[in-house]
Coordinates of C-alpha atoms in Angstrom, one line a residue:
M24 CA -178.0 -30.5 118.0
S25 CA -178.7 -27.2 119.6
R26 CA -180.7 -24.6 117.7
R27 CA -177.3 -22.4 117.5
G28 CA -175.6 -25.5 116.2
A29 CA -178.1 -26.0 113.6
K30 CA -178.0 -22.5 112.7
Q31 CA -174.2 -22.5 112.1
K32 CA -174.5 -25.8 110.1
K33 CA -177.3 -24.1 107.6
R34 CA -175.1 -21.1 107.4
M35 CA -171.9 -23.2 106.4
E36 CA -174.0 -25.3 104.0
T37 CA -175.3 -22.0 102.4
L38 CA -171.8 -20.9 101.9
L39 CA -170.5 -24.0 100.5
H40 CA -173.2 -23.8 98.0
E41 CA -172.5 -20.2 97.1
I42 CA -168.8 -21.0 96.6
K43 CA -169.6 -24.1 94.7
E44 CA -171.9 -22.1 92.4
Y45 CA -169.3 -19.6 91.8
W46 CA -166.6 -22.2 90.9
T47 CA -169.0 -24.0 88.5
T48 CA -169.1 -20.9 86.4
R49 CA -165.4 -20.5 86.6
T50 CA -164.5 -24.1 85.6
E51 CA -163.9 -23.4 82.0
G52 CA -161.9 -20.0 82.4
Y53 CA -159.8 -21.5 85.3
S54 CA -159.2 -24.8 83.2
E55 CA -157.7 -22.4 80.3
V56 CA -155.3 -20.9 83.1
N57 CA -154.2 -24.4 83.8
Q58 CA -153.8 -25.2 80.2
K59 CA -151.3 -22.3 79.8
E60 CA -149.4 -23.7 82.8
L61 CA -149.2 -27.2 81.1
E62 CA -148.1 -25.7 77.8
G63 CA -145.3 -23.3 79.3
T64 CA -142.3 -23.4 81.5
Q65 CA -144.7 -23.4 84.6
K66 CA -145.2 -27.1 84.5
E67 CA -141.7 -28.2 85.1
A68 CA -141.2 -25.3 87.7
W69 CA -144.3 -26.3 89.6
L70 CA -143.2 -30.1 89.6
S71 CA -139.8 -29.0 90.9
V72 CA -141.3 -26.8 93.7
L73 CA -143.6 -29.8 94.8
T74 CA -141.3 -32.8 94.4
E75 CA -138.4 -31.4 96.2
Q76 CA -140.4 -31.5 99.3
F77 CA -141.8 -35.1 98.8
P78 CA -140.4 -37.9 101.0
E79 CA -137.6 -40.0 99.3
G80 CA -138.5 -43.3 97.9
D81 CA -140.6 -45.3 95.2
K82 CA -143.0 -42.9 93.5
D83 CA -145.4 -45.9 93.5
R84 CA -145.4 -46.0 97.4
I85 CA -146.0 -42.3 98.0
R86 CA -149.6 -41.3 98.4
I87 CA -150.5 -37.8 97.5
L88 CA -153.9 -35.9 98.3
D89 CA -154.7 -32.7 96.4
V90 CA -157.3 -30.7 98.4
G91 CA -159.3 -28.4 96.1
C92 CA -157.9 -29.7 92.9
G93 CA -160.0 -27.4 90.7
P94 CA -159.5 -28.5 86.9
G95 CA -156.7 -31.0 87.9
F96 CA -153.5 -28.9 87.4
F97 CA -151.4 -30.6 90.2
P98 CA -152.8 -34.1 89.6
R99 CA -152.1 -34.1 86.1
I100 CA -148.4 -33.0 86.4
L101 CA -147.8 -35.5 89.3
A102 CA -149.3 -38.3 87.6
E103 CA -147.5 -37.7 84.4
A104 CA -144.3 -37.7 86.6
G105 CA -145.2 -41.2 87.9
Y106 CA -147.0 -40.6 91.2
W107 CA -150.4 -41.8 92.3
V108 CA -152.7 -38.8 93.5
T109 CA -156.2 -38.6 95.1
A110 CA -157.8 -35.5 94.0
V111 CA -160.7 -33.9 95.9
D112 CA -163.0 -30.9 95.1
Y113 CA -166.3 -29.6 96.3
T114 CA -167.6 -28.5 92.8
P115 CA -168.8 -31.3 90.6
Q116 CA -168.0 -29.7 87.4
M117 CA -164.4 -28.8 88.5
L118 CA -163.9 -32.7 89.0
K119 CA -165.4 -33.5 85.7
K120 CA -163.2 -31.1 84.0
A121 CA -160.1 -32.3 85.9
A122 CA -160.8 -36.0 84.9
E123 CA -161.1 -34.8 81.4
N124 CA -157.7 -32.8 81.6
A125 CA -156.0 -35.7 83.0
G126 CA -156.1 -37.5 79.7
M127 CA -154.0 -40.5 79.3
Y128 CA -152.8 -40.2 83.1
R129 CA -156.5 -40.4 84.4
E130 CA -155.6 -44.0 85.6
R131 CA -153.2 -42.7 88.3
I132 CA -155.7 -40.3 89.6
T133 CA -158.8 -40.8 91.9
F134 CA -161.2 -38.0 91.9
L135 CA -163.5 -37.5 94.9
R136 CA -166.0 -34.9 95.7
M137 CA -165.4 -33.7 99.2
D138 CA -165.4 -30.7 101.5
A139 CA -161.9 -29.7 102.2
Q140 CA -163.1 -28.9 105.9
N141 CA -164.6 -32.3 106.4
L142 CA -162.5 -35.1 104.8
E143 CA -163.9 -38.6 104.5
F144 CA -160.5 -40.5 104.9
P145 CA -159.2 -42.5 107.6
D146 CA -156.5 -41.0 109.9
G147 CA -152.9 -41.3 108.5
T148 CA -154.0 -42.2 104.9
F149 CA -151.4 -39.9 102.9
D150 CA -147.8 -39.2 102.8
V151 CA -148.4 -35.6 101.1
V152 CA -151.2 -33.2 101.2
I153 CA -151.1 -30.3 98.7
S154 CA -153.4 -27.4 98.1
R155 CA -153.4 -24.3 95.9
N156 CA -155.6 -21.2 96.2
L157 CA -158.0 -22.8 98.5
T158 CA -157.7 -21.8 102.2
W159 CA -158.6 -18.1 101.6
N160 CA -162.2 -19.1 100.5
L161 CA -163.0 -21.5 103.3
E162 CA -165.5 -20.7 106.1
H163 CA -163.5 -22.7 108.9
P164 CA -159.8 -22.7 107.7
E165 CA -158.6 -23.9 111.3
Q166 CA -160.7 -27.0 110.8
A167 CA -159.4 -27.7 107.3
Y168 CA -155.8 -27.7 108.7
R169 CA -156.9 -30.0 111.4
E170 CA -158.2 -32.4 108.8
W171 CA -155.2 -32.1 106.7
H172 CA -153.1 -33.0 109.6
R173 CA -155.4 -36.0 110.5
V174 CA -155.3 -37.6 107.2
L175 CA -151.4 -37.4 107.0
R176 CA -149.3 -40.4 108.3
P177 CA -146.8 -39.6 110.9
G178 CA -143.9 -37.8 109.3
G179 CA -146.1 -36.7 106.2
I180 CA -145.8 -33.3 104.6
L181 CA -148.3 -30.5 103.9
L182 CA -147.7 -28.0 101.2
N183 CA -150.2 -25.2 101.1
F184 CA -149.9 -22.3 98.6
D185 CA -152.3 -19.1 98.8
A186 CA -152.1 -15.6 98.9
N187 CA -153.9 -12.4 100.5
W188 CA -156.3 -12.3 97.7
Y189 CA -158.9 -10.0 99.0
G190 CA -157.0 -7.9 101.6
Y191 CA -157.9 -4.8 99.2
L192 CA -161.5 -5.0 100.7
Y193 CA -160.2 -3.8 104.0
D194 CA -157.2 -1.8 103.5
E195 CA -157.0 1.4 101.3
E196 CA -153.2 0.9 100.6
K197 CA -153.9 -2.4 99.3
R198 CA -156.8 -1.4 97.3
E199 CA -154.5 1.3 95.6
A200 CA -152.1 -1.4 94.9
Y201 CA -154.6 -3.8 93.4
E202 CA -155.9 -0.8 91.1
Q203 CA -152.4 -0.4 90.0
D204 CA -152.2 -3.9 89.2
R205 CA -155.1 -3.7 86.8
K206 CA -153.7 -0.6 85.1
N207 CA -150.4 -2.4 84.6
V208 CA -152.2 -5.5 83.0
E209 CA -154.2 -3.3 80.7
S210 CA -151.2 -1.2 79.6
Q211 CA -149.5 -4.5 78.6
S212 CA -152.7 -5.8 76.7
L213 CA -152.9 -8.8 78.9
E214 CA -155.7 -10.7 80.2
D215 CA -156.9 -9.4 83.5
H216 CA -157.6 -12.5 85.7
Y217 CA -159.8 -10.5 88.1
L218 CA -162.0 -8.5 85.7
C219 CA -162.6 -11.7 83.4
T220 CA -164.4 -13.3 86.4
D221 CA -167.6 -12.3 88.2
I222 CA -165.6 -10.1 90.6
D223 CA -168.9 -8.9 92.5
A224 CA -169.7 -12.5 93.3
M225 CA -166.4 -13.3 94.4
E226 CA -166.1 -10.3 96.7
R227 CA -169.3 -11.1 98.3
I228 CA -167.9 -14.5 99.2
A229 CA -164.6 -12.9 100.3
R230 CA -166.4 -10.6 102.7
K231 CA -168.1 -13.7 104.3
V232 CA -165.0 -15.7 104.9
P233 CA -162.4 -15.0 107.7
L234 CA -159.0 -14.9 105.9
S235 CA -159.8 -11.8 103.7
H236 CA -158.8 -9.5 106.4
I237 CA -156.1 -11.6 108.3
T238 CA -152.2 -11.3 107.6
R239 CA -150.7 -14.5 106.2
P240 CA -148.8 -16.7 106.0
Q241 CA -148.1 -15.8 109.7
W242 CA -151.7 -16.7 110.6
D243 CA -151.2 -20.0 109.0
T244 CA -148.0 -20.9 110.8
E245 CA -149.5 -20.2 114.1
V246 CA -152.5 -22.4 113.4
M247 CA -150.1 -25.3 112.1
E248 CA -148.3 -25.1 115.2
E249 CA -151.5 -25.3 117.3
T250 CA -152.7 -28.2 115.2
G251 CA -149.6 -30.3 116.1
F252 CA -147.6 -29.6 112.7
E253 CA -143.6 -29.4 113.2
E254 CA -140.9 -28.0 111.1
I255 CA -143.1 -25.3 109.9
S256 CA -141.6 -22.9 107.4
W257 CA -142.9 -20.5 104.8
D258 CA -141.6 -19.0 101.5
T259 CA -143.0 -15.7 100.5
D260 CA -140.9 -15.7 97.3
V261 CA -142.3 -19.0 95.9
W262 CA -144.2 -17.2 93.2
K263 CA -140.9 -16.2 91.6
R264 CA -140.3 -19.6 90.6
V265 CA -143.7 -20.5 89.3
W266 CA -145.5 -17.6 87.9
S267 CA -145.7 -16.4 84.4
E268 CA -145.2 -12.8 83.5
E269 CA -149.0 -12.5 83.0
E270 CA -149.3 -13.7 86.5
R271 CA -146.8 -11.5 88.0
L272 CA -148.6 -8.4 86.4
N273 CA -151.9 -9.7 87.6
Y274 CA -151.1 -10.4 91.1
A275 CA -148.2 -8.1 91.8
S276 CA -149.7 -6.7 95.0
T277 CA -150.8 -10.3 96.1
P278 CA -147.8 -12.5 95.9
M279 CA -148.4 -16.2 96.4
F280 CA -146.7 -17.8 99.3
M281 CA -146.0 -21.5 100.5
V282 CA -146.4 -22.8 103.9
T283 CA -145.0 -26.3 104.9
G284 CA -145.2 -28.5 107.8
R285 CA -144.6 -32.2 109.0
K286 CA -146.7 -34.4 111.1
N287 CA -144.7 -35.4 114.2
T288 CA -143.5 -38.8 113.8
E289 CA -142.5 -39.8 117.6
R290 CA -145.2 -38.2 119.4
L291 CA -148.1 -39.7 117.0
G292 CA -146.4 -42.9 116.9
Q293 CA -146.8 -43.2 120.7
K294 CA -150.6 -42.8 120.6

């Protein structure tokens, strides 16, 4: 490996460690957010959004990968619905909490520690790859999209949910909208999902990753097309179906989007 390559690898490992340490401290708080989703109407709303995109057929035969599973919301609701799920995360504490939160549905979920940008699965392993609130804090998101494409079977589906969470660090209008969100949450006496975290640590990470200042989901769809996905689409209103009123107030200036794409069947089948 060249000296430049070694430095890049070292920098990536350092940032991954920093991100892991941050999310380790967020494990309990993030799990509490997921518990609210499980106890409210969001559970069924999310399940509907996910499964309406899934391939038809026997649930036992559909293999699903959740990349960046966090404390395990997606794996839990999908396992409860009768699916088999492989859930990966880079933070050991998140995986431990996800397994705990799976409860009686634990046997339908395989938890593994992996880097979303360097998956350790063979090509064409999964029918569906899903991810939520992960891509924005990756150092090499293009590489992640290539990996997700690689591990999909021909005809497989990618569902990625994310938002322009830290655009306010680079745009004054977005900063003003973000500050207004904080005021609105306070006026309603709700929990502020930003201020209850180590916001300084998260902003330091956000400044080191590339997607904080990039307009999305346009960027995602372009990268997906270059990667080889087809039938690419985005939905910038998906948040209206799955967010609670508390989330809507917290994130009014950063609405969540969904991008989807399919791995080409014919072309890949000829390789």
